[in-house]
Coordinates of C-alpha atoms in Angstrom, one line a residue:
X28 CA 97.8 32.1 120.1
X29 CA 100.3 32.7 117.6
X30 CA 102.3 36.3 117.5
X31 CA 104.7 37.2 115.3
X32 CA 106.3 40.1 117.2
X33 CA 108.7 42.4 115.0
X34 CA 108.8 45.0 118.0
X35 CA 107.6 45.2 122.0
X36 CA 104.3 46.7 122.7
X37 CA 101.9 44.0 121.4
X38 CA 99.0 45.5 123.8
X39 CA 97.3 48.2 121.9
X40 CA 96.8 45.4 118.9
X41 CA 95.5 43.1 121.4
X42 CA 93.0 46.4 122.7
X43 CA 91.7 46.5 119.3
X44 CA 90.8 43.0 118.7
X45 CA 89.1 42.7 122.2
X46 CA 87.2 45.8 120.7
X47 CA 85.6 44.1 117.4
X48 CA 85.0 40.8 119.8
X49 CA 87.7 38.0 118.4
X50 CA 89.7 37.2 120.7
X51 CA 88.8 34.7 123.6
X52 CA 91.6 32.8 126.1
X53 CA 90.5 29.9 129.0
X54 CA 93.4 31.3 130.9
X55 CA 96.3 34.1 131.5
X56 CA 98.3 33.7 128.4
X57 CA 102.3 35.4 128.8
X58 CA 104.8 35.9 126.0
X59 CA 107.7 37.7 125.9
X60 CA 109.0 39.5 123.7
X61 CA 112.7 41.1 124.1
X62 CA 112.3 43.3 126.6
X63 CA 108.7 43.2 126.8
X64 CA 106.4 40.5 129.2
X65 CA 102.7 40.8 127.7
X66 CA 100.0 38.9 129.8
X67 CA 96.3 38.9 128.4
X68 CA 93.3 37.3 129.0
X69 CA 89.4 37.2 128.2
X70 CA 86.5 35.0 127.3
X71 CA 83.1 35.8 125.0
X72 CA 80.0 34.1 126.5
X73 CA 78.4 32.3 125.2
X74 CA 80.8 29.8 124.3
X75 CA 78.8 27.5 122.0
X76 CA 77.4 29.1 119.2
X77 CA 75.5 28.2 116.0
X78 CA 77.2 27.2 113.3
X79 CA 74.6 28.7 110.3
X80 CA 73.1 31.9 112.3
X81 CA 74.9 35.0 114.0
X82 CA 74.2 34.8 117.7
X83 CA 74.7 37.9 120.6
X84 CA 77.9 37.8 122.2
X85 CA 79.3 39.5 125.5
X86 CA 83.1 40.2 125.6
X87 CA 85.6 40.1 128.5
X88 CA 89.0 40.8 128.3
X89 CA 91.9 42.1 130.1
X90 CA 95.6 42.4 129.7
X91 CA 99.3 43.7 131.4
X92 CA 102.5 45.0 130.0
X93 CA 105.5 45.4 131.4
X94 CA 109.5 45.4 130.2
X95 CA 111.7 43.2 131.6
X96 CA 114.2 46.0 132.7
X97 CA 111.8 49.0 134.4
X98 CA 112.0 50.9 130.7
X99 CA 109.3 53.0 129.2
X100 CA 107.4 50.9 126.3
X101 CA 106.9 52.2 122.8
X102 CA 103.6 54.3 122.2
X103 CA 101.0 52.9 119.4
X104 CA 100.0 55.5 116.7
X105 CA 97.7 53.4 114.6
X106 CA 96.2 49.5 115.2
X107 CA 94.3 47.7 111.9
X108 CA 92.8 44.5 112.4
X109 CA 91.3 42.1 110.1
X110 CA 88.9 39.5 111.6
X111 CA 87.3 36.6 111.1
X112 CA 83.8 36.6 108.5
X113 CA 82.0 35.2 110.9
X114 CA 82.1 37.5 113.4
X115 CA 80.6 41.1 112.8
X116 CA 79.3 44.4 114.9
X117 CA 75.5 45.5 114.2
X118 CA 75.1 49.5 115.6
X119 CA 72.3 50.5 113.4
X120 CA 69.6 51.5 115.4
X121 CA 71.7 52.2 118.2
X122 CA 71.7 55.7 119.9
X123 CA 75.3 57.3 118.7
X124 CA 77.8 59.6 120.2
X125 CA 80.4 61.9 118.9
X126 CA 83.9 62.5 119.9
X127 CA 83.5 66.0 120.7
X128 CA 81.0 65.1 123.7
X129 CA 83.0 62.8 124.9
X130 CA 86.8 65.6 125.2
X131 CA 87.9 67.3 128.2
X132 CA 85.0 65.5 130.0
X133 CA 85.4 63.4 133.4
X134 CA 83.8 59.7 133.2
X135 CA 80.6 60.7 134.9
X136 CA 79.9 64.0 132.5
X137 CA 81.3 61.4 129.4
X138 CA 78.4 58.7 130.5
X139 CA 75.6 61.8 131.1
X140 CA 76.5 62.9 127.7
X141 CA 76.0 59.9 126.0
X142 CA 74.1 57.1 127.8
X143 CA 72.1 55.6 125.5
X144 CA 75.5 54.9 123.8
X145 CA 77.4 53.3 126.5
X146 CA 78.3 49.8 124.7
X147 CA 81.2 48.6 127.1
X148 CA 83.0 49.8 130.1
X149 CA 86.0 48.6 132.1
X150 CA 89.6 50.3 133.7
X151 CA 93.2 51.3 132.5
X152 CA 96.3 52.4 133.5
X153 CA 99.0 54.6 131.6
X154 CA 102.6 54.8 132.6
X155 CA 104.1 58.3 132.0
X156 CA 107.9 59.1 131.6
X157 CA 109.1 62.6 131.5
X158 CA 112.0 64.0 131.1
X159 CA 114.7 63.9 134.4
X160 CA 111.4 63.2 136.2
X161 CA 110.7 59.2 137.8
X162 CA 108.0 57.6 135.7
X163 CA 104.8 57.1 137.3
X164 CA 101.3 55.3 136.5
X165 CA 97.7 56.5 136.4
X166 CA 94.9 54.6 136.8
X167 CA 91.4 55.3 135.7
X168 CA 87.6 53.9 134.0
X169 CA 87.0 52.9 130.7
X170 CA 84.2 53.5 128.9
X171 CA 83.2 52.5 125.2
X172 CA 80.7 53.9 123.0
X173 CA 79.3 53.7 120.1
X174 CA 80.4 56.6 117.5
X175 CA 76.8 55.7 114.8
X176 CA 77.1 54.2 111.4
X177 CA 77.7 56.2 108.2
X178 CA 78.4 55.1 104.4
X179 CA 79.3 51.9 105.6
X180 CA 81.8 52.8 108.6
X181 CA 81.1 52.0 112.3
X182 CA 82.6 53.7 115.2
X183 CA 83.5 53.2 118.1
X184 CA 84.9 55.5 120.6
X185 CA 86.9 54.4 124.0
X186 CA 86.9 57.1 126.9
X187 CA 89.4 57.1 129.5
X188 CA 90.1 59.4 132.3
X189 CA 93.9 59.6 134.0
X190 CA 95.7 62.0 135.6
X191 CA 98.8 62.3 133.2
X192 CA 99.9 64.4 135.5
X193 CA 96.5 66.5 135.5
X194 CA 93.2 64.8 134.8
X195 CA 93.0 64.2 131.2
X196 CA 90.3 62.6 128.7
X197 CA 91.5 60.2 126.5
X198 CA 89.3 59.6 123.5
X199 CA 90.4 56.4 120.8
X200 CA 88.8 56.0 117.6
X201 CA 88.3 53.1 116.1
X202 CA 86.5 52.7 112.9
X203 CA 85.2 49.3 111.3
X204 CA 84.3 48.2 107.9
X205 CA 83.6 44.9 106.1
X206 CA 86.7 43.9 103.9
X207 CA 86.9 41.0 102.0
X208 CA 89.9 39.2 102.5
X209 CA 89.9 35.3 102.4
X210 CA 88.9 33.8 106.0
X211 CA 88.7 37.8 107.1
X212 CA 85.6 40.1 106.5
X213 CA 85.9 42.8 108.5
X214 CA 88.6 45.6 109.6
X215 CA 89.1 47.5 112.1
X216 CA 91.4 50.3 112.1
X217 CA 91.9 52.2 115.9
X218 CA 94.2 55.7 115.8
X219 CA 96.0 56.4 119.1
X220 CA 95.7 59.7 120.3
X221 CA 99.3 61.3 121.8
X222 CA 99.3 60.3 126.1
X223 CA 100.7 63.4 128.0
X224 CA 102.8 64.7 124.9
X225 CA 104.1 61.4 123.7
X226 CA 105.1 60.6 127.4
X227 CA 102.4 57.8 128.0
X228 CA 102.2 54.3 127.2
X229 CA 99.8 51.9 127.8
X230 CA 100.4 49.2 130.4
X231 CA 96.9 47.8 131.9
X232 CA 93.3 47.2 131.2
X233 CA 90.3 45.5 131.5
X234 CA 87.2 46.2 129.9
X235 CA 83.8 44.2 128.6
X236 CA 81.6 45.0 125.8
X237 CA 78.1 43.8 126.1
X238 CA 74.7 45.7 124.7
X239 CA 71.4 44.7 123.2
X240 CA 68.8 47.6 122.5
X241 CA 65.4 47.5 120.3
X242 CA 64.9 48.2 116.3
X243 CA 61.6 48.3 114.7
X244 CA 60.1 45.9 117.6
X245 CA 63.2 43.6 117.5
X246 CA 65.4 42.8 119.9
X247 CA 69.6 43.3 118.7
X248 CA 72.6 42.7 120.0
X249 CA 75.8 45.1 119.2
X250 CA 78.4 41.7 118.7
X251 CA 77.1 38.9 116.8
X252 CA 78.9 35.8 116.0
X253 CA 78.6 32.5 114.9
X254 CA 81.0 28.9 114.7
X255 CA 80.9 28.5 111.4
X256 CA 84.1 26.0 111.8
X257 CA 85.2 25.8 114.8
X258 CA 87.6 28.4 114.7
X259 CA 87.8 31.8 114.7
X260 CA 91.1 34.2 113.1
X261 CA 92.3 37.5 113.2
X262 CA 95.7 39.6 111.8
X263 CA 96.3 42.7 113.3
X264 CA 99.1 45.4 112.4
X265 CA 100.4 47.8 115.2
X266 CA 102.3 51.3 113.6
X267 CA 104.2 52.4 116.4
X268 CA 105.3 56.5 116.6
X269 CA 108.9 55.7 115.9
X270 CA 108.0 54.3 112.8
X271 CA 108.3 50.5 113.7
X272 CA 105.8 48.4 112.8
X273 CA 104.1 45.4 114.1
X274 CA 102.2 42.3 113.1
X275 CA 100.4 39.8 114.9
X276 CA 97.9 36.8 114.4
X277 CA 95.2 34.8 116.5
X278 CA 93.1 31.6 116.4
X279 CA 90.6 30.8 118.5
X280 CA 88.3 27.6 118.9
X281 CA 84.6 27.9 119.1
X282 CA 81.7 25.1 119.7
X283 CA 78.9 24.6 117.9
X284 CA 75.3 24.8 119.3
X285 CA 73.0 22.3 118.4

C-alpha cells in the first residue's frame, strides 16, 4: 500500500474503498501519519480469480485510528474513489431501500425495514469530543444496504447505531457510477453525515459485504471481480469539514484461476 497523506484521518477513505470491494491486505498494515496511527486490514475471498470473466466476491475488512497525542481526529465531509475496471458492483434485481426507512431507527427496526436489502453488516465506534466535557467513544452495529439503481447510479446506504451521547442513527450515502479513467472504471463518491453536531469522528470498524440473490432464474452476486493482470488499483480523495483535503492510492495483487 501506497498513501500519500496531505492531512490525518485516512479512515473514512479507507471505509469507502472496503465499500465498492478493492482493497484486500494478508495482514494488519500501520502507517502513521503526523499525529495520526491508522491500522487496517481485510481480505476478499476468493483469492484466485479469472482473469477473462467477472467472478462473486465476499469482502472483509476492518480498520483503527488513533492520534499519537489523545487529540480529537478531523471529521470527513465527502470520500470519492476511483477503482480499478475490473472490479464492479451488480444491484439490479436486488430488493432496494431508501434512506428515509433506514433514520431515527435502531438496528433491529433498520434490518425489519429493509431485509431483503441487507448486503453487508459489521460494528463501529465514534469518538465524541464536546466542549469542557472528556471525550468519550460509542460503540455500535453496522449495517449496509443496498439504496436500488437509477439512471446509471447505485447506492449504497451504511446504518449505524451509537449513543452520541443519546442513541442516534447514522445513515452514509454512498453513490457509484462507472467513470472512465485509464486503469479506473468506476467511482464512488460517500457523503459524511455531521456525528453529534460535528463532535464525532470515526475511530473503529469492521464490517463484510457479501450477497447473492436471484434474477430472471439466475443466480447474482452484488461484488464481482476478476484478475485481469494481477493487480488491482484504486485513488481515493477525502474532503475533510475544515476544508483540507486528502488523497490516497492502493495496489493490490490478485491470482489467476485456471
Amino acid at each position: 500500500m501506497r498513501l500519500q497523506l496531505q492531512r490525518a484521518a485516512a479512515l473514512t477513505a479507507l471505509v469507502a474503498l472496503a465499500s465498492v470491494g478493492i482493497a484486500r491486505a494478508a495482514k494488519p498494515t500501520t502507517v502513521r501519519a503526523g499525529n495520526l496511527i491508522l491500522s487496517i486490514n481485510g481480505g476478499v475471498t476468493p483469492r484466485k480469480l479469472p482473469r477473462k470473466t467477472l467472478a462473486p466476491i465476499a469482502l472483509r475488512v476492518g480498520g483503527a485510528v488513533r492520534t499519537a497525542d489523545g487529540s480529537q481526529p478531523p471529521a470527513a465531509k465527502t470520500v470519492t474513489i476511483d477503482f480499478d475496471k475490473h472490479g464492479t458492483v451488480n444491484a439490479r434485481g436486488l430488493s432496494s431501500c431508501r434512506s428515509g426507512q433506514l433514520q431515527a431507527r435502531t438496528t433491529s427496526a433498520a434490518k425489519a425495514a429493509c431485509r431483503r436489502a441487507i448486503i453487508g453488516a459489521g460494528s463501529t465506534a465514534v469518538r465524541v469530543e464536546f466542549a469542557e466535557q472528556a471525550p468519550f467513544v460509542a460503540k455500535g452495529p453496522l449495517v449496509i444496504f443496498n439504496g436500488g439503481v437509477r439512471r446509471g447510479v447505485t447506492t449504497m446506504l451504511i446504518h449505524a447505531y451509537v449513543s452520541v451521547p443519546a442513541p442516534t442513527a447514522i445513515v452514509t450515502t454512498v453513490r457509484v457510477k462507472r467513470a472512465h479513467r485509464g486503469r479506473f472504471g468506476t467511482r464512488a463518491v460517500a457523503r459524511i453525515p455531521t456525528i453529534a453536531g460535528g463532535s464525532g469522528s470515526l475511530t473503529h470498524f469492521n464490517l463484510r459485504i457479501k450477497r447473492t440473490f436471484r434474477r430472471r432464474g439466475h443466480r447474482q452476486s452484488y461484488l464481482l471481480a476478476r484478475c485481469a493482470n494481477g493487480r488491482f488499483f484504486a485513488h481515493g480523495t477525502v474532503a475533510f469539514r475544515d476544508g483540507t483535503r486528502l488523497k490516497g492510492d492502493v495496489v493490490r495483487p490478485c491470482r489467476v484461476r485456471g
